[in-house]
Short mmCIF file of C-alpha atoms and ligand atoms in Angstrom, two decimals:
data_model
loop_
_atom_site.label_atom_id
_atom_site.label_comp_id
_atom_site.label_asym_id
_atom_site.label_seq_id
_atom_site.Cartn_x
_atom_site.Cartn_y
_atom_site.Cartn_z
CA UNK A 462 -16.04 12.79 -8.11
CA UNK A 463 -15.72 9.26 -9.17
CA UNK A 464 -13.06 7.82 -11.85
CA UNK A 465 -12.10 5.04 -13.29
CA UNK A 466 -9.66 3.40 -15.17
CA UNK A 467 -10.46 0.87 -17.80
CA UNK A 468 -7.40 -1.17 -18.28
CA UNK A 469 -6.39 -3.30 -21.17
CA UNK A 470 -4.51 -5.54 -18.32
CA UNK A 471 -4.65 -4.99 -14.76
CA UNK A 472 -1.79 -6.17 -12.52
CA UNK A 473 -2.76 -5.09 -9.02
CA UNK A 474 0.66 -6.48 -7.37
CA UNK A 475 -1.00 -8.43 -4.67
CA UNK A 476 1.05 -11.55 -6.14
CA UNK A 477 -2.46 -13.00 -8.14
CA UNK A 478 -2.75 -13.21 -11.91
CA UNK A 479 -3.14 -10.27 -14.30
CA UNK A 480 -6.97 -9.90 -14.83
CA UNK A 481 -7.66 -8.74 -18.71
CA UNK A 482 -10.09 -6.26 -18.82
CA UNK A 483 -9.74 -4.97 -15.12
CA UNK A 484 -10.95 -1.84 -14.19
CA UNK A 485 -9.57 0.42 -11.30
CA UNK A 486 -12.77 2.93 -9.59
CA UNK A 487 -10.67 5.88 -7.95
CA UNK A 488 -12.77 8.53 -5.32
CA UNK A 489 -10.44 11.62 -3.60
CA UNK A 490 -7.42 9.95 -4.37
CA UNK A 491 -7.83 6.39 -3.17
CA UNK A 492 -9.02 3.71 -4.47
CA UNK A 493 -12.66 2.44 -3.38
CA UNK A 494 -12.57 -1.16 -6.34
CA UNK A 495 -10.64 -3.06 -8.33
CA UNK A 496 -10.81 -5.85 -10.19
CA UNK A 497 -12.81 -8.16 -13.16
CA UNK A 498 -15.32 -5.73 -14.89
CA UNK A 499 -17.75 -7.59 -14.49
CA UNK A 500 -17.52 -8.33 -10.69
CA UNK A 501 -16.37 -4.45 -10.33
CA UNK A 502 -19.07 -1.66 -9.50
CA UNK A 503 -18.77 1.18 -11.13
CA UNK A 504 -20.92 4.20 -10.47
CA UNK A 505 -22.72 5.21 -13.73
CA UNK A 506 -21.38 8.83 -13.57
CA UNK A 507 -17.86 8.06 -13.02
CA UNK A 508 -15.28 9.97 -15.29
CA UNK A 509 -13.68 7.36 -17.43
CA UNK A 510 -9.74 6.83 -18.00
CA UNK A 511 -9.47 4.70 -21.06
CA UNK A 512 -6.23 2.59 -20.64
CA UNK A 513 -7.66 -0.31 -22.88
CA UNK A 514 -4.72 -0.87 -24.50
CA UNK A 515 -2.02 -0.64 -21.77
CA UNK A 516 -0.91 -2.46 -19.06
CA UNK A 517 -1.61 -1.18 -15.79
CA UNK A 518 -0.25 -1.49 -12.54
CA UNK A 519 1.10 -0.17 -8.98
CA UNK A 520 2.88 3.12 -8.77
CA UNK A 521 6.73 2.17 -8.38
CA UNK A 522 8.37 2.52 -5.02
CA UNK A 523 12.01 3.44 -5.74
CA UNK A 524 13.00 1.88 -2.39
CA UNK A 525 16.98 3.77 -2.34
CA UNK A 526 17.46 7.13 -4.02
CA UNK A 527 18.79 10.76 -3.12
CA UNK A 528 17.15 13.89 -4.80
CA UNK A 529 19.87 16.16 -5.54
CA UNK A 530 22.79 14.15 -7.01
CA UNK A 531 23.23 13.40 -10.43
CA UNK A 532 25.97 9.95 -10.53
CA UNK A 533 26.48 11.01 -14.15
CA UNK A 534 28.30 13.91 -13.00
CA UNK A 535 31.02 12.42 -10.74
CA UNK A 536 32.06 13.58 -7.45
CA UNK A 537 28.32 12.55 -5.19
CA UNK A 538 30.02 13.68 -1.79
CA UNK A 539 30.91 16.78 -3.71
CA UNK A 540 27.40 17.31 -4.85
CA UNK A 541 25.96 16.87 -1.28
CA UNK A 542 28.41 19.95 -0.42
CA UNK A 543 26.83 22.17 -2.54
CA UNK A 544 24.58 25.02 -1.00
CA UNK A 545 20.68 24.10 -0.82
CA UNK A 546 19.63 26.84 -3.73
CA UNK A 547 21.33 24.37 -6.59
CA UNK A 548 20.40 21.29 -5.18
CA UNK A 549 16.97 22.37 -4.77
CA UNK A 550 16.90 22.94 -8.24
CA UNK A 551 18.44 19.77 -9.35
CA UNK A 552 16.23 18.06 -7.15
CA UNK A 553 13.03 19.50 -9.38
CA UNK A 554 14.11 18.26 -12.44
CA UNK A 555 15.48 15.01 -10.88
CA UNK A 556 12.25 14.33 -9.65
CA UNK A 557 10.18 15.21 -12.29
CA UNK A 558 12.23 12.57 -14.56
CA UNK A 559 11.75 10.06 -11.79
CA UNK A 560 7.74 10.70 -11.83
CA UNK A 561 7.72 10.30 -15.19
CA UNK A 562 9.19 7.24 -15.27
CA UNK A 563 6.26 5.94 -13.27
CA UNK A 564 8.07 6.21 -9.45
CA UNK A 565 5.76 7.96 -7.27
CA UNK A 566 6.96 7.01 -3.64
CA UNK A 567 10.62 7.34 -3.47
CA UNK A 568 12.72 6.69 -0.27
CA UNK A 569 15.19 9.64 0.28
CA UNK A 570 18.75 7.48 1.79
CA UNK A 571 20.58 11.20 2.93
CA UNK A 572 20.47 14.60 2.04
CA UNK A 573 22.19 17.09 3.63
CA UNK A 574 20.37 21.14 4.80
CA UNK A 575 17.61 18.72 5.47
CA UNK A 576 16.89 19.31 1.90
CA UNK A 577 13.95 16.15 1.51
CA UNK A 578 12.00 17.77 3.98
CA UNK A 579 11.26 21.20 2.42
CA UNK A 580 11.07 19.33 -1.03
CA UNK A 581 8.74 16.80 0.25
CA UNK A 582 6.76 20.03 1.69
CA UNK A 583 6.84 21.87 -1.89
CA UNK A 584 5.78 18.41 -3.85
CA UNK A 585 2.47 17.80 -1.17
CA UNK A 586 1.41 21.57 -1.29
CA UNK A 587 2.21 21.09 -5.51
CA UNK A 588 4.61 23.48 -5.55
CA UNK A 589 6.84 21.28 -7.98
CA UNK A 590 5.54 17.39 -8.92
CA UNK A 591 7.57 14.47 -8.14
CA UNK A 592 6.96 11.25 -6.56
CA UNK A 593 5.93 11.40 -2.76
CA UNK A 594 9.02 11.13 -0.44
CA UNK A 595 9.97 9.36 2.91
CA UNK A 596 12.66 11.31 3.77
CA UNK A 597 16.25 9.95 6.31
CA UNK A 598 17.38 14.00 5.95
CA UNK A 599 20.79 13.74 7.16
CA UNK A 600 23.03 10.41 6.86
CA UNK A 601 24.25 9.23 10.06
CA UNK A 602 27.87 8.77 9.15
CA UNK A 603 31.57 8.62 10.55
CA UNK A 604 33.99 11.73 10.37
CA UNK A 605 35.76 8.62 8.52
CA UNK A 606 33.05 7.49 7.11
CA UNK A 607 31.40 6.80 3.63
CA UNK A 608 28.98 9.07 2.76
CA UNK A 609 30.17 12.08 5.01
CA UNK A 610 29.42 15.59 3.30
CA UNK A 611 28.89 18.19 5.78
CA UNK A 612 27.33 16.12 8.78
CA UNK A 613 29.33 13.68 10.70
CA UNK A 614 28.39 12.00 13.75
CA UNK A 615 31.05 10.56 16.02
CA UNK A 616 30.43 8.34 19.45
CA UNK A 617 27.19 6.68 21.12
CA UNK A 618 26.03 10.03 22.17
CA UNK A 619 26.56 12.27 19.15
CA UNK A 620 24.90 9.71 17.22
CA UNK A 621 21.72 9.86 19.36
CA UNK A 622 21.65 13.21 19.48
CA UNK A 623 21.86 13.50 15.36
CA UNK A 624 19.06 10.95 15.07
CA UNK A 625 17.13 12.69 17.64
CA UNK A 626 17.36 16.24 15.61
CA UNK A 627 16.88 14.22 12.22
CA UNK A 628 13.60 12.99 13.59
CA UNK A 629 13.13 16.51 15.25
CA UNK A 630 13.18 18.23 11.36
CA UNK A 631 10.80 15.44 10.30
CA UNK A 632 12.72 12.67 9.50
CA UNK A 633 10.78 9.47 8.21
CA UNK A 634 13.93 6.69 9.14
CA UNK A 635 17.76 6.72 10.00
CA UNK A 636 19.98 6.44 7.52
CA UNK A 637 23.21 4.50 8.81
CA UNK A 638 26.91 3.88 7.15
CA UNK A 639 27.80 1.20 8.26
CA UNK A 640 30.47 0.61 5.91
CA UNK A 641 32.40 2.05 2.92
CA UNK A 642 31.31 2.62 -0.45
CA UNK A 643 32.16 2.54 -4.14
CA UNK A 644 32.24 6.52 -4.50
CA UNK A 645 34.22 7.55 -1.91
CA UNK A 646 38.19 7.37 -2.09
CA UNK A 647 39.16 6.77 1.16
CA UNK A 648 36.75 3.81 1.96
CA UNK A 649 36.77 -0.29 1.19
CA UNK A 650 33.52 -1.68 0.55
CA UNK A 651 33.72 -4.07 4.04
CA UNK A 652 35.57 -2.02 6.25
CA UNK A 653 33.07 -0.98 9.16
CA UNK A 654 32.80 2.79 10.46
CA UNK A 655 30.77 2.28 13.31
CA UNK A 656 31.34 -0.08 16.33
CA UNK A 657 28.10 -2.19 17.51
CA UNK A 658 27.50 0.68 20.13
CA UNK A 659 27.03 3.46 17.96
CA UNK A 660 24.83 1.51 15.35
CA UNK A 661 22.95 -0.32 18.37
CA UNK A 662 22.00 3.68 19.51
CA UNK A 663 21.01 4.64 16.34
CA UNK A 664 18.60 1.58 16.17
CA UNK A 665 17.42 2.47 19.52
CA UNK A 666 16.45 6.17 18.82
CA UNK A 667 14.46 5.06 15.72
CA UNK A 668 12.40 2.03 17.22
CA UNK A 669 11.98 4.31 20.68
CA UNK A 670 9.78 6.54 18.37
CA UNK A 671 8.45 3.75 16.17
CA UNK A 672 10.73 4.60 13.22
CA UNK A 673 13.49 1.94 12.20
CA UNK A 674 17.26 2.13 10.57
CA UNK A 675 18.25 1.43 7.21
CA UNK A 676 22.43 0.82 6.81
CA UNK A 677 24.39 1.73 3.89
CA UNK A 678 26.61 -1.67 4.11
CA UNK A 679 28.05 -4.07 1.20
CA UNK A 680 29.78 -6.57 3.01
CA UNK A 681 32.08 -7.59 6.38
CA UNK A 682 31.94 -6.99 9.62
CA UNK A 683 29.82 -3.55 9.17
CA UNK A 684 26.88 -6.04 7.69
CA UNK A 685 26.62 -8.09 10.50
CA UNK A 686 26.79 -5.74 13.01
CA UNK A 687 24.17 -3.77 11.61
CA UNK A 688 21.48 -6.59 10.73
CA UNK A 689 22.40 -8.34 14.49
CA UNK A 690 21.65 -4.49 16.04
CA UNK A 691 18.53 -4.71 14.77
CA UNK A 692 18.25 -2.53 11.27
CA UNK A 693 15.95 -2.66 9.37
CA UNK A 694 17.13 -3.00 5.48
CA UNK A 695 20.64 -3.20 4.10
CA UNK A 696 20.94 -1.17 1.22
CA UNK A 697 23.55 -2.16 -1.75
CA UNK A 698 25.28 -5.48 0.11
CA UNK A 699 27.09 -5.91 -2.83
CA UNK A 700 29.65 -8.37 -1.47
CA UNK A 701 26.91 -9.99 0.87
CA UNK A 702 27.97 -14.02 1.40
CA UNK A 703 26.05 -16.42 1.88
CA UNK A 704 26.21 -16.23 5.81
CA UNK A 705 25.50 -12.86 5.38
CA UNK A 706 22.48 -13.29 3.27
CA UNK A 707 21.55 -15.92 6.01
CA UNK A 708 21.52 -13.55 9.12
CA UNK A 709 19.49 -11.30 6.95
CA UNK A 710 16.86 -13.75 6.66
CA UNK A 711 17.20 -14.60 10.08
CA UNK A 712 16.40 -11.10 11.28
CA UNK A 713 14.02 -10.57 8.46
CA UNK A 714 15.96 -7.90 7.37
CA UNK A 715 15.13 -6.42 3.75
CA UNK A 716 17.67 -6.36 0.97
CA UNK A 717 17.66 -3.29 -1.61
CA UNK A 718 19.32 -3.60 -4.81
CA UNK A 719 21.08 -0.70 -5.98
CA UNK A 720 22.16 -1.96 -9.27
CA UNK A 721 21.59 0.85 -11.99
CA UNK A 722 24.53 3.32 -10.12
CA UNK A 723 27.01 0.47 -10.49
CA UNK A 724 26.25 -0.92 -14.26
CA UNK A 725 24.64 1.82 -16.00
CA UNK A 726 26.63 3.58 -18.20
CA UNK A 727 25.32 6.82 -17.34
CA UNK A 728 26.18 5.86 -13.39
CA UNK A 729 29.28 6.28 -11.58
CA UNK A 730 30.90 4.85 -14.67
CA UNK A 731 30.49 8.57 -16.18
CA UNK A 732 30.97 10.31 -13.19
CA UNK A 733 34.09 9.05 -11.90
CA UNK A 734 35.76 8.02 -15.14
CA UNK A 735 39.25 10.36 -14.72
CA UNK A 736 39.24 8.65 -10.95
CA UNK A 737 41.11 5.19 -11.55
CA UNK A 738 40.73 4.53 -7.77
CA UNK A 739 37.18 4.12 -7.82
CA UNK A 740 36.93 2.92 -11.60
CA UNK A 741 39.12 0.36 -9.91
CA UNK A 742 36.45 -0.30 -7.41
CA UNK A 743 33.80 -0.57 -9.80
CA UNK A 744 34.89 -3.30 -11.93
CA UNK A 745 35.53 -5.39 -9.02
CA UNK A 746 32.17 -4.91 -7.46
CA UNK A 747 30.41 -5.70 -11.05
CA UNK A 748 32.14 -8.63 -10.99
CA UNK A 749 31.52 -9.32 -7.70
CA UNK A 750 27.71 -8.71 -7.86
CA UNK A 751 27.35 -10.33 -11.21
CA UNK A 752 28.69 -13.88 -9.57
CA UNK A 753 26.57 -13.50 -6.38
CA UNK A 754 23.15 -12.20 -7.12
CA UNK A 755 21.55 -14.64 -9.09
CA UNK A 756 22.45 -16.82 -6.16
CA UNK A 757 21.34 -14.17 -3.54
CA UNK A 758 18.26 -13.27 -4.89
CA UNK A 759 17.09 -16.84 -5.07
CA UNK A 760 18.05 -17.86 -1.17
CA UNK A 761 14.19 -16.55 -0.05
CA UNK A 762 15.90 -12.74 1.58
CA UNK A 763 13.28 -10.54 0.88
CA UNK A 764 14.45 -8.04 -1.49
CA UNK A 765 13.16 -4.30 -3.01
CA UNK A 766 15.00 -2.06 -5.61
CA UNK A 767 16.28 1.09 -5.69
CA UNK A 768 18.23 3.34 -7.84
CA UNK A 769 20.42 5.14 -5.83
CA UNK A 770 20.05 8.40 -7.77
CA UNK A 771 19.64 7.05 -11.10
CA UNK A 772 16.88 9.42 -11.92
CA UNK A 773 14.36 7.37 -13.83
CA UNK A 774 15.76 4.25 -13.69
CA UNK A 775 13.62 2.08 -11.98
CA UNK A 776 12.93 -0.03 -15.38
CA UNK A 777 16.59 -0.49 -15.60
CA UNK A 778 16.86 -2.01 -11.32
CA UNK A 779 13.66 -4.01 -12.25
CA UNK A 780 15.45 -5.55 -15.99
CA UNK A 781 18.92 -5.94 -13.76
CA UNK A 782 16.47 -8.05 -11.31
CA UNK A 783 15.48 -10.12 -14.28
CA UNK A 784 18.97 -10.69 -15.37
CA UNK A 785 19.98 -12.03 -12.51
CA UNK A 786 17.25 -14.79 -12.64
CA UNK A 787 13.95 -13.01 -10.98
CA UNK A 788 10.91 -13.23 -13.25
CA UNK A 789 9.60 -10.69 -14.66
CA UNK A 790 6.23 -11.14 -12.38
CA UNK A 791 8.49 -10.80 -8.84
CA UNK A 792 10.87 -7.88 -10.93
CA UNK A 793 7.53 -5.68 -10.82
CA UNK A 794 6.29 -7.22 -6.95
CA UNK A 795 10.04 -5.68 -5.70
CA UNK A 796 9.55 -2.23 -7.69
CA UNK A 797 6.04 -1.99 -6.02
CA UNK A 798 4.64 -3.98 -3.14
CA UNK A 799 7.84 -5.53 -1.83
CA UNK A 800 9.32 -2.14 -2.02
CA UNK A 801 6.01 -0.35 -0.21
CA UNK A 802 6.57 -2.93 2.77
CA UNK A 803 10.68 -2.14 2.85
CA UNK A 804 9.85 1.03 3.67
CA UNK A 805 7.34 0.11 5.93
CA UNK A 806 4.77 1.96 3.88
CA UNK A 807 2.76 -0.78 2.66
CA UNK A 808 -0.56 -0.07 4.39
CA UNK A 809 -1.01 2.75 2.00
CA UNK A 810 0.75 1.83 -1.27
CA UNK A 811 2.73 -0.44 -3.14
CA UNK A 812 -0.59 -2.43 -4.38
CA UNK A 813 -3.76 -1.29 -6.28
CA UNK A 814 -6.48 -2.42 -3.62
CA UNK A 815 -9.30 -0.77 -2.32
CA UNK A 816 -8.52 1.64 0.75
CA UNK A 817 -4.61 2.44 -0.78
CA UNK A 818 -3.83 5.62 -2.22
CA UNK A 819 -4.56 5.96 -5.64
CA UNK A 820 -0.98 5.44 -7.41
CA UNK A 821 -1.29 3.72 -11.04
CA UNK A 822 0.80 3.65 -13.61
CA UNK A 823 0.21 1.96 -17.09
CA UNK A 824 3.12 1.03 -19.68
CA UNK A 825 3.25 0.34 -23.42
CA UNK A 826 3.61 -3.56 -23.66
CA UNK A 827 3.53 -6.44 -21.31
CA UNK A 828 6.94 -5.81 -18.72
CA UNK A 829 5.49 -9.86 -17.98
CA UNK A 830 6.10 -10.76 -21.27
CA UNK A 831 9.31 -8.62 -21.37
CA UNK A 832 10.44 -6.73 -18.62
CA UNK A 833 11.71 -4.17 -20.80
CA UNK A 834 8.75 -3.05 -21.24
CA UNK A 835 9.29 -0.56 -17.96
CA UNK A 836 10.93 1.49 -20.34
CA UNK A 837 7.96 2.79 -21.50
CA UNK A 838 5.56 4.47 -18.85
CA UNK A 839 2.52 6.51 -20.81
CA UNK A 840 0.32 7.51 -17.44
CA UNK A 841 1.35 8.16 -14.37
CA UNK A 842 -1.31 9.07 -11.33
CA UNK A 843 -0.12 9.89 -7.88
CA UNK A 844 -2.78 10.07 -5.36
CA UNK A 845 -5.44 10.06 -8.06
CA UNK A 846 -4.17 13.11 -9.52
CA UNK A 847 -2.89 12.35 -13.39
CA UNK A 848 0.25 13.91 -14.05
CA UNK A 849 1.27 14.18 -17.38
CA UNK A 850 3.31 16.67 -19.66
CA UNK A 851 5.58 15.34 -17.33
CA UNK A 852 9.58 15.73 -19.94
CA UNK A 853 9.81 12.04 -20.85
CA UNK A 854 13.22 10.63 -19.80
CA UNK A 855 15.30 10.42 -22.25
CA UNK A 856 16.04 6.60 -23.63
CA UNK A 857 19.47 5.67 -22.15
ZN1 ZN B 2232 22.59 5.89 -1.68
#
């Protein structure tokens, strides 16, 4: 069976200009056309989507998130210690919120009881809905280390070992911490936890089975190391300089901003707020990354978004993208296409072209005209299935 969509705008996300009018022909969940109406075949029986008066576009690609934590409610580590059963169910409604909100690929950056595998198995046999997930199951961390819940992974060999399982239980990537974090107590935001050997293994193990790294780093010698060993995107790099940035572009490695965890009110703000420590760490890193994107995002690194677990937040990483001097047209390229080819998924998503999987989404507005426009997602298709009744996230 044949649909499609009749948009009121149609912004495919290859990088050309909206087309007014376009229309988007869908058959078993890809799509086979798009384009101008008028240059566009569209098979006389086809079931018809009337989006006439919205703005359509690619599905978002939340290129950084976790499914079962909730930053709102402090303590993250904490919540990764919890036993699968509740952070199964928080992951249904987390998800959920996040497919509302027009994400439908999401890139999973650690879960512990390999949790994003049997969730990404209960989403594809529709089980519960939420976006599609590339799962890192467990983070590759230091018994020292940011990020460490219940796995740690000490030494060249236990490292390799705890990649090779992670890609054993199905495993998309390797998720790396390569230095410490805003959340944790005990860590400073450029300290590195691994030396070059360990992170240089865990590179290794990925690209030996045609997988790649990703490294939770924000700054110092933990950076470098990781981008000069060969991974693949740095996630957060809030205090990134500008010879950090510079080795990133020299090993074409991606950038993901994490931005939403760090200013949004509901983010770590409300979580950690009777922890002066790391409300102590906060303010500095805001300040930090308020004086250094607009200049990092500018220098030509190739950059995606993600929210970190800021469940249906991807409007607010693509208006923080905006604030920091991106336009509004390259905001919506990182939360789709740019963010598709992060995750080295961009062969079947990220754009609305013939041959990709069917993920559309169509907001209330023009997000080109104002970017704030994200806010409002009305239709969300994953696949070329529509899901709505979807609980609309609530406006914070
Ligand atoms: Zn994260």
């Amino acid at each position: 069976m044949t649909t499609v969509i009749r948009c009121g705008t149609l912004f495919d996300g290859t990088g050309g200009e909206p087309v007014a009018g376009g229309v988007v022909v869908i058959d078993a969940g890809r799509i086979v056309a798009a384009g101008a109406a008028a240059r566009t075949r569209v098979p006389p029986d086809a079931a018809v989507i009337d989006l006439g008066r919205r703005f359509v576009m690619p599905g978002l690609v939340d290129a950084h998130s976790h499914i079962s934590i909730v930053p709102g409610h402090g303590d993250q580590i904490g919540q990764l210690r919890r036993p699968p059963v509740p952070q199964a169910l928080q992951a249904t409604a987390n998800l959920r919120r996040d497919l509302a909100a027009g994400t439908t690929t999401m890139r999973v950056m650690a879960e512990e009881h390999f949790l994003d595998v049997d969730v990404r198995e209960a989403i594809e046999a529709g089980v519960i809905e939420g976006p599609r997930l590339l799962c890192a199951t467990r983070g590759i961390t230091a018994s020292n280390g940011h990020g460490r819940a219940l796995s740690s992974f000490d030494g060249v060999d236990a490292v390799r070992r705890g990649v090779r399982e992670n890609f054993a239980r199905g495993a998309d990537h390797v998720k790396l911490f390569a230095t410490g974090g805003v959340s944790s107590m005990a860590t400073t935001l450029n300290a590195s936890g691994y030396s070059r050997e360990e992170i240089r293994a865990a590179v290794e193990e990925a690209e030996r089975v045609g997988k790649y790294a990703a490294a939770h780093a924000h700054g110092g010698p933990g950076l470098r190391l990781a981008v000069e060993e060969g991974v693949s995107t740095i996630e957060h790099g809030a205090l990134a300089t500008d010879e950090d940035v510079a080795l990133l572009i020299q090993h074409k490695a991606w950038l993901v901003c994490t931005f939403s965890i760090l200013f949004h009110p509901e983010g770590i703000e409300k979580g950690d707020a009777g922890r002066p420590a790391i409300m102590e760490k906060v303010r500095w890193a805001r300040g930090v990354v308020e004086a250094n994107f607009p200049r990092i995002l500018k220098s030509g690194v190739r950059f995606a978004a993600g929210t970190d677990s800021m469940h249906g937040q991807m409007a607010y990483e693509l208006e923080a993208l905006a604030r920091f001097g991106v336009s509004p047209k390259d905001a919506l390229v990182a939360g789709t296409r740019r963010g598709a080819e992060a995750c080295r998924a961009d062969r079947e998503i990220g754009t609305i072209e013939a041959g990709k999987r069917a993920d559309v989404i169509a907001v209330d507005g023009d997000p080109l005209a104002d970017i704030g426009a994200m806010r409002r997602v009305v239709f969300v298709m994953k696949d070329g299935v529509v899901h709505d009744g979807l609980t609309r996230r609530s406006e914070t």
